[in-house]
CSV table of C-alpha atoms and ligand atoms in Angstrom, one decimal:
chain,number,residue,atom,x,y,z
Y,58,UNK,CA,60.3,101.5,103.6
Y,59,UNK,CA,63.5,102.2,101.7
Y,60,UNK,CA,64.4,104.8,104.3
Y,61,UNK,CA,63.7,102.3,107.1
Y,62,UNK,CA,66.0,99.8,105.4
Y,63,UNK,CA,68.8,102.3,105.1
Y,64,UNK,CA,68.3,103.4,108.7
Y,65,UNK,CA,68.5,99.8,109.8
Y,66,UNK,CA,71.6,99.1,107.6
Y,67,UNK,CA,73.5,101.9,109.4
Y,68,UNK,CA,71.9,101.3,112.7
Y,69,UNK,CA,74.8,101.9,115.0
Y,70,UNK,CA,72.8,100.9,118.1
Y,71,UNK,CA,74.6,101.2,121.3
Y,72,UNK,CA,77.4,103.4,119.8
Y,73,UNK,CA,76.0,106.9,120.8
Y,74,UNK,CA,75.4,109.9,118.6
Y,75,UNK,CA,79.0,111.0,117.9
Y,76,UNK,CA,79.8,110.9,114.2
Y,77,UNK,CA,83.3,109.5,114.9
Y,78,UNK,CA,81.8,106.5,116.8
Y,79,UNK,CA,79.1,105.9,114.2
Y,80,UNK,CA,81.5,106.1,111.3
Y,81,UNK,CA,83.9,103.6,112.9
Y,82,UNK,CA,81.0,101.2,113.7
Y,83,UNK,CA,79.5,101.6,110.2
Y,84,UNK,CA,82.8,100.8,108.5
Y,85,UNK,CA,84.0,98.0,110.9
Y,86,UNK,CA,83.2,95.2,108.5
Y,87,UNK,CA,84.6,97.1,105.6
Y,88,UNK,CA,87.8,97.6,107.5
Y,89,UNK,CA,88.1,93.9,108.0
Y,90,UNK,CA,87.6,93.3,104.3
Y,91,UNK,CA,90.2,96.0,103.4
Y,92,UNK,CA,92.7,94.3,105.8
Y,93,UNK,CA,92.1,91.0,104.1
Y,94,UNK,CA,92.7,92.1,100.5
Y,95,UNK,CA,95.6,90.2,98.9
Y,96,UNK,CA,97.7,93.4,98.8
Y,97,UNK,CA,97.2,94.2,102.5
Y,98,UNK,CA,97.7,90.5,103.4
Y,99,UNK,CA,101.1,90.6,101.5
Y,100,UNK,CA,101.9,93.7,103.6
Y,101,UNK,CA,101.0,92.0,106.9
Y,102,UNK,CA,103.2,89.1,105.9
Y,103,UNK,CA,106.1,91.4,105.1
Y,104,UNK,CA,106.0,90.3,101.5
Y,105,UNK,CA,105.5,93.6,99.7
Y,106,UNK,CA,107.7,93.8,96.5
Y,107,UNK,CA,109.2,96.9,95.0
Y,108,UNK,CA,106.9,96.8,92.0
Y,109,UNK,CA,103.8,96.4,94.3
Y,110,UNK,CA,104.9,99.4,96.2
Y,111,UNK,CA,105.5,101.5,93.1
Y,112,UNK,CA,102.1,100.8,91.6
Y,113,UNK,CA,100.5,101.5,95.0
Y,114,UNK,CA,102.4,104.9,95.2
Y,115,UNK,CA,101.0,105.7,91.7
Y,116,UNK,CA,97.5,105.0,92.8
Y,117,UNK,CA,97.8,106.9,96.1
Y,118,UNK,CA,99.2,109.9,94.1
Y,119,UNK,CA,96.1,110.0,91.9
Y,120,UNK,CA,93.8,109.6,94.9
Y,121,UNK,CA,95.4,112.2,97.1
Y,122,UNK,CA,95.7,114.6,94.3
Y,123,UNK,CA,91.9,114.5,93.8
Y,124,UNK,CA,91.2,114.4,97.6
Y,125,UNK,CA,93.5,117.3,98.5
Y,126,UNK,CA,92.6,119.5,95.5
Y,127,UNK,CA,88.9,119.1,96.5
Y,128,UNK,CA,89.6,119.7,100.2
Y,129,UNK,CA,91.6,122.8,99.3
Y,130,UNK,CA,88.9,124.1,97.0
Y,131,UNK,CA,86.2,123.5,99.7
Y,132,UNK,CA,88.3,124.4,102.7
Y,133,UNK,CA,85.8,127.0,104.0
Y,134,UNK,CA,82.8,124.8,103.6
Y,135,UNK,CA,81.2,124.4,107.1
Y,136,UNK,CA,81.6,120.6,107.1
Y,137,UNK,CA,85.1,120.6,105.7
Y,138,UNK,CA,86.7,123.5,107.6
Y,139,UNK,CA,86.8,121.7,111.0
Y,140,UNK,CA,88.7,118.7,109.6
Y,141,UNK,CA,90.9,120.7,107.2
Y,142,UNK,CA,94.5,120.1,108.4
Y,143,UNK,CA,96.7,120.6,105.3
Y,144,UNK,CA,99.9,121.3,107.4
Y,145,UNK,CA,99.5,118.2,109.4
Y,146,UNK,CA,98.0,115.7,107.0
Y,147,UNK,CA,98.6,116.7,103.3
Y,148,UNK,CA,100.2,113.7,101.5
Y,149,UNK,CA,100.6,114.9,97.9
Y,150,UNK,CA,104.1,116.4,98.2
Y,151,UNK,CA,105.3,113.3,100.1
Y,152,UNK,CA,103.9,111.1,97.3
Y,153,UNK,CA,105.6,113.3,94.7
Y,154,UNK,CA,109.0,113.0,96.3
Y,155,UNK,CA,108.6,109.2,96.9
Y,156,UNK,CA,107.6,108.8,93.2
Y,157,UNK,CA,110.6,110.8,92.1
Y,158,UNK,CA,112.8,108.7,94.3
Y,159,UNK,CA,111.6,105.4,92.7
Y,160,UNK,CA,110.7,106.4,89.2
Y,161,UNK,CA,113.2,109.2,88.5
Y,162,UNK,CA,112.9,112.8,87.5
Y,163,UNK,CA,110.5,112.0,84.6
Y,164,UNK,CA,108.1,110.2,87.1
Y,165,UNK,CA,105.1,112.3,85.9
Y,166,UNK,CA,105.3,110.6,82.5
Y,167,UNK,CA,105.7,107.2,84.0
Y,168,UNK,CA,102.8,107.2,86.5
Y,169,UNK,CA,100.2,104.7,85.6
Y,170,UNK,CA,96.6,105.1,86.7
Y,171,UNK,CA,94.6,101.8,86.9
Y,172,UNK,CA,90.9,101.9,86.2
Y,173,UNK,CA,89.7,101.5,89.8
Y,174,UNK,CA,92.0,104.3,90.9
Y,175,UNK,CA,90.6,106.5,88.2
Y,176,UNK,CA,87.0,105.7,89.3
Y,177,UNK,CA,87.9,106.6,93.0
Y,178,UNK,CA,89.5,109.9,91.9
Y,179,UNK,CA,86.4,110.7,89.8
Y,180,UNK,CA,84.1,110.1,92.7
Y,181,UNK,CA,86.2,112.4,94.9
Y,182,UNK,CA,86.0,115.2,92.3
Y,183,UNK,CA,82.3,114.6,91.8
Y,184,UNK,CA,81.5,115.0,95.5
Y,185,UNK,CA,83.9,118.0,95.7
Y,186,UNK,CA,81.6,119.7,93.1
Y,187,UNK,CA,78.2,118.4,94.3
Y,188,UNK,CA,78.3,117.6,98.0
Y,189,UNK,CA,81.5,118.7,99.6
Y,190,UNK,CA,80.4,117.6,103.1
Y,191,UNK,CA,80.9,114.0,102.0
Y,192,UNK,CA,84.7,114.7,101.6
Y,193,UNK,CA,84.8,114.3,105.4
Y,194,UNK,CA,84.0,110.6,104.9
Y,195,UNK,CA,86.9,110.2,102.5
Y,196,UNK,CA,89.3,112.3,104.5
Y,197,UNK,CA,88.5,110.2,107.6
Y,198,UNK,CA,89.0,106.9,105.7
Y,199,UNK,CA,92.3,107.8,104.3
Y,200,UNK,CA,94.0,110.0,106.9
Y,201,UNK,CA,92.9,108.2,110.0
Y,202,UNK,CA,93.9,105.0,108.3
Y,203,UNK,CA,97.3,106.5,107.5
Y,204,UNK,CA,97.7,107.5,111.1
Y,205,UNK,CA,96.7,104.1,112.4
Y,206,UNK,CA,97.6,100.9,110.6
Y,207,UNK,CA,99.5,103.0,108.0
Y,208,UNK,CA,102.3,103.6,110.6
Y,209,UNK,CA,103.0,99.9,110.8
Y,210,UNK,CA,102.8,99.5,107.1
Y,211,UNK,CA,105.6,102.1,106.7
Y,212,UNK,CA,107.9,100.1,108.9
Y,213,UNK,CA,107.0,96.9,107.0
Y,214,UNK,CA,107.7,98.6,103.6
Y,215,UNK,CA,111.2,99.7,104.8
Y,216,UNK,CA,112.0,96.2,106.0
Y,217,UNK,CA,110.5,94.3,103.1
Y,218,UNK,CA,112.3,96.4,100.5
Y,219,UNK,CA,115.5,96.4,102.5
Y,220,UNK,CA,115.6,100.2,102.4
Y,221,UNK,CA,118.4,101.6,104.7
Y,222,UNK,CA,117.1,105.1,105.0
Y,223,UNK,CA,113.6,106.7,105.0
Y,224,UNK,CA,114.1,107.8,101.4
Y,225,UNK,CA,111.0,106.8,99.3
Y,226,UNK,CA,108.9,106.4,102.4
Y,227,UNK,CA,107.8,110.0,103.2
Y,228,UNK,CA,104.2,109.0,102.5
Y,229,UNK,CA,104.1,107.2,105.9
Y,230,UNK,CA,105.7,110.0,107.9
Y,231,UNK,CA,103.7,112.9,109.4
Y,232,UNK,CA,106.3,115.5,110.6
Y,233,UNK,CA,103.5,117.8,111.6
Y,234,UNK,CA,101.8,115.3,113.9
Y,235,UNK,CA,103.8,114.6,117.1
Y,236,UNK,CA,101.3,112.1,118.5
Y,237,UNK,CA,99.1,110.2,116.1
Y,238,UNK,CA,96.8,109.1,118.9
Y,239,UNK,CA,96.3,112.6,120.2
Y,240,UNK,CA,95.8,113.9,116.7
Y,241,UNK,CA,93.2,111.3,116.0
Y,242,UNK,CA,91.4,112.3,119.1
Y,243,UNK,CA,91.4,116.0,117.9
Y,244,UNK,CA,90.2,114.9,114.5
Y,245,UNK,CA,87.3,112.9,115.9
Y,246,UNK,CA,86.2,115.7,118.1
Y,247,UNK,CA,86.2,118.0,115.1
Y,248,UNK,CA,84.1,115.5,113.2
Y,249,UNK,CA,81.7,115.3,116.1
Y,250,UNK,CA,81.2,119.1,116.0
Y,251,UNK,CA,80.0,119.1,112.3
Y,252,UNK,CA,76.4,120.0,112.1
Y,253,UNK,CA,74.5,117.4,110.1
Y,254,UNK,CA,70.9,116.6,109.5
Y,255,UNK,CA,69.8,113.0,109.9
Y,256,UNK,CA,69.8,112.6,106.2
Y,257,UNK,CA,73.3,114.2,106.0
Y,258,UNK,CA,74.6,111.8,108.6
Y,259,UNK,CA,73.1,108.8,106.9
Y,260,UNK,CA,74.7,109.9,103.6
Y,261,UNK,CA,78.0,110.4,105.4
Y,262,UNK,CA,78.0,106.9,106.8
Y,263,UNK,CA,77.1,105.5,103.4
Y,264,UNK,CA,79.9,107.4,101.8
Y,265,UNK,CA,82.4,106.2,104.3
Y,266,UNK,CA,81.4,102.6,103.5
Y,267,UNK,CA,81.8,103.4,99.9
Y,268,UNK,CA,85.2,105.0,100.5
Y,269,UNK,CA,86.4,101.7,101.9
Y,270,UNK,CA,84.9,99.9,99.0
Y,271,UNK,CA,86.8,102.2,96.6
Y,272,UNK,CA,90.0,101.4,98.4
Y,273,UNK,CA,89.3,97.7,98.3
Y,274,UNK,CA,88.7,97.9,94.6
Y,275,UNK,CA,91.9,99.9,94.0
Y,276,UNK,CA,93.9,97.2,95.9
Y,277,UNK,CA,92.2,94.3,94.1
Y,278,UNK,CA,92.8,96.0,90.7
Y,279,UNK,CA,96.5,96.5,91.5
Y,280,UNK,CA,96.9,92.9,92.5
Y,281,UNK,CA,95.1,91.7,89.4
Y,282,UNK,CA,97.2,93.9,87.2
Y,283,UNK,CA,100.4,92.6,88.8
Y,284,UNK,CA,99.4,89.0,88.4
Y,285,UNK,CA,98.4,89.5,84.7
Y,286,UNK,CA,101.8,91.1,83.9
Y,287,UNK,CA,103.7,88.5,85.8
Y,288,UNK,CA,101.8,85.7,84.1
Y,289,UNK,CA,102.4,87.4,80.7
Y,290,UNK,CA,106.1,87.7,81.4
Y,291,UNK,CA,106.3,84.1,82.4
Y,292,UNK,CA,104.4,82.8,79.4
Y,293,UNK,CA,106.1,84.3,76.4
Y,294,UNK,CA,105.6,81.0,74.6
Y,295,UNK,CA,101.8,81.3,74.8
Y,296,UNK,CA,100.5,80.1,71.4
Y,297,UNK,CA,97.4,81.8,70.0
Y,298,UNK,CA,95.3,79.7,67.7
Y,299,UNK,CA,95.7,80.5,64.0
Y,300,UNK,CA,93.4,83.1,62.4
Y,301,UNK,CA,91.9,80.4,60.0
Y,302,UNK,CA,90.2,78.7,63.0
Y,303,UNK,CA,88.9,81.9,64.6
Y,304,UNK,CA,85.6,83.7,64.2
Y,305,UNK,CA,85.9,87.5,63.7
Y,306,UNK,CA,84.6,88.0,67.3
Y,307,UNK,CA,87.2,85.6,68.8
Y,308,UNK,CA,89.9,87.3,66.8
Y,309,UNK,CA,88.6,90.7,67.9
Y,310,UNK,CA,88.7,89.5,71.5
Y,311,UNK,CA,92.2,88.0,71.1
Y,312,UNK,CA,93.6,91.2,69.5
Y,313,UNK,CA,91.9,93.3,72.2
Y,314,UNK,CA,93.4,91.1,74.9
Y,315,UNK,CA,96.8,91.4,73.4
Y,316,UNK,CA,96.6,95.2,73.2
Y,317,UNK,CA,95.3,95.4,76.8
Y,318,UNK,CA,98.0,93.2,78.1
Y,319,UNK,CA,100.7,95.0,76.1
Y,320,UNK,CA,99.4,98.4,77.4
Y,321,UNK,CA,99.3,97.3,81.0
Y,322,UNK,CA,102.6,95.4,80.6
Y,323,UNK,CA,104.4,98.4,79.1
Y,324,UNK,CA,103.1,100.7,81.8
Y,325,UNK,CA,104.2,98.2,84.4
Y,326,UNK,CA,107.7,97.5,82.9
Y,327,UNK,CA,108.2,101.3,82.6
Y,328,UNK,CA,108.0,101.3,86.4
Z,649,HEM,C1,97.1,95.8,106.6
Z,649,HEM,C2,96.1,96.6,106.7
Z,649,HEM,C3,95.6,97.4,107.8
Z,649,HEM,C4,95.8,97.2,109.2
Z,649,HEM,C5,96.8,96.2,109.8
Z,649,HEM,C6,95.1,98.2,109.9
Z,649,HEM,C7,95.1,98.4,111.2
Z,649,HEM,C8,94.4,99.4,111.9
Z,649,HEM,C9,94.5,99.6,113.3
Z,649,HEM,C10,95.3,98.8,114.3
Z,649,HEM,C11,93.7,100.7,113.6
Z,649,HEM,C12,93.5,101.3,115.0
Z,649,HEM,C13,92.2,100.8,115.5
Z,649,HEM,C14,91.8,101.6,116.7
Z,649,HEM,O1,92.4,102.6,117.1
Z,649,HEM,O2,90.7,101.2,117.3
Z,649,HEM,C15,93.1,101.1,112.4
Z,649,HEM,C16,92.3,102.2,112.2
Z,649,HEM,C17,91.8,102.6,111.1
Z,649,HEM,N1,92.0,102.1,109.8
Z,649,HEM,FE1,93.1,100.5,109.4
Z,649,HEM,N2,94.4,98.9,109.0
Z,649,HEM,C18,94.6,98.5,107.7
Z,649,HEM,C19,94.1,98.9,106.5
Z,649,HEM,C20,93.3,100.0,106.4
Z,649,HEM,C21,92.8,100.4,105.1
Z,649,HEM,C22,93.1,99.9,103.8
Z,649,HEM,C23,92.0,101.5,105.4
Z,649,HEM,C24,91.2,102.4,104.5
Z,649,HEM,C25,91.6,102.7,103.3
Z,649,HEM,C26,92.0,101.7,106.9
Z,649,HEM,C27,91.3,102.7,107.5
Z,649,HEM,C28,91.4,102.9,108.9
Z,649,HEM,C29,90.6,103.9,109.6
Z,649,HEM,C30,89.8,105.0,108.9
Z,649,HEM,C31,90.9,103.8,110.9
Z,649,HEM,C32,90.4,104.7,112.1
Z,649,HEM,C33,89.3,104.0,112.8
Z,649,HEM,C34,88.7,105.0,113.8
Z,649,HEM,O3,89.4,105.1,114.8
Z,649,HEM,O4,87.6,105.5,113.6
Z,649,HEM,N3,92.8,100.7,107.4
Z,649,HEM,N4,93.6,100.3,111.3
């Protein structure tokens, strides 16, 4: 029964048997949800701020570090080898240079890793160890996204931040890919050649949906963090009730909240 439910959930009826078509169909709704996160909406309105871009770069750095280390380590795995294109796609070095540009030479000390980003990176490392075939779902979600909507986002970033050169924007540029559309076609045909059991295919589609979910959580988390720190900065006259009126649990919560805000705040202002 459970299997039937799962099969129905990822029933890509009418789409054909190609993994590339099925994965696109299975993640269609998730893509719409990702596009409609606050962060992506700000992007589409051309309202991305420098601080938003810096925290996004920090998260992307952590995500690609995990993704690319796991792809490298599993590069000869039969499912990973066909979609392993480090020359054309690897983003880690670009992210390092963008972070250095915006945060300075001591950027490694200043990178902040929000909780949802950490969870995403942990998932990537876990599947790299336990089920490397599923890295395909994550590589698809990130790299094909970067080669699609990501290209427009690069132009919007440059315009929104008023950057006169491409400096700090190397994440969006793929010098090894002369035609993103042709490259995406090649990537899809490589995905379609991967030998998968029915169970393996179902897991792959599920993992792709969860890859989008991880991204959505990362964006929501960043947005929340930014609004908390903005609110804290704007409310330096917040008055906490005096200790005499507080139960120990309320005090514990208040102290915890202050420490959490201060920690996030310090990390953010360091950016
Ligand atoms: C402002 C936000 C976004 C916009 C405007 C956008 C736009 C687009 C566009 C125009 C395409 C090409 C569709 C096609 O060729 O049929 C695309 C494809 C894609 N996008 Fe996005 N996107 C956004 C965010 C995202 C995010 C956050 C992710 C995942 C993290 C993502 C993942 C993908 C993937 C994997 C594809 C390839 C689909 C396929 O051909 O199989 N996108 N996107």
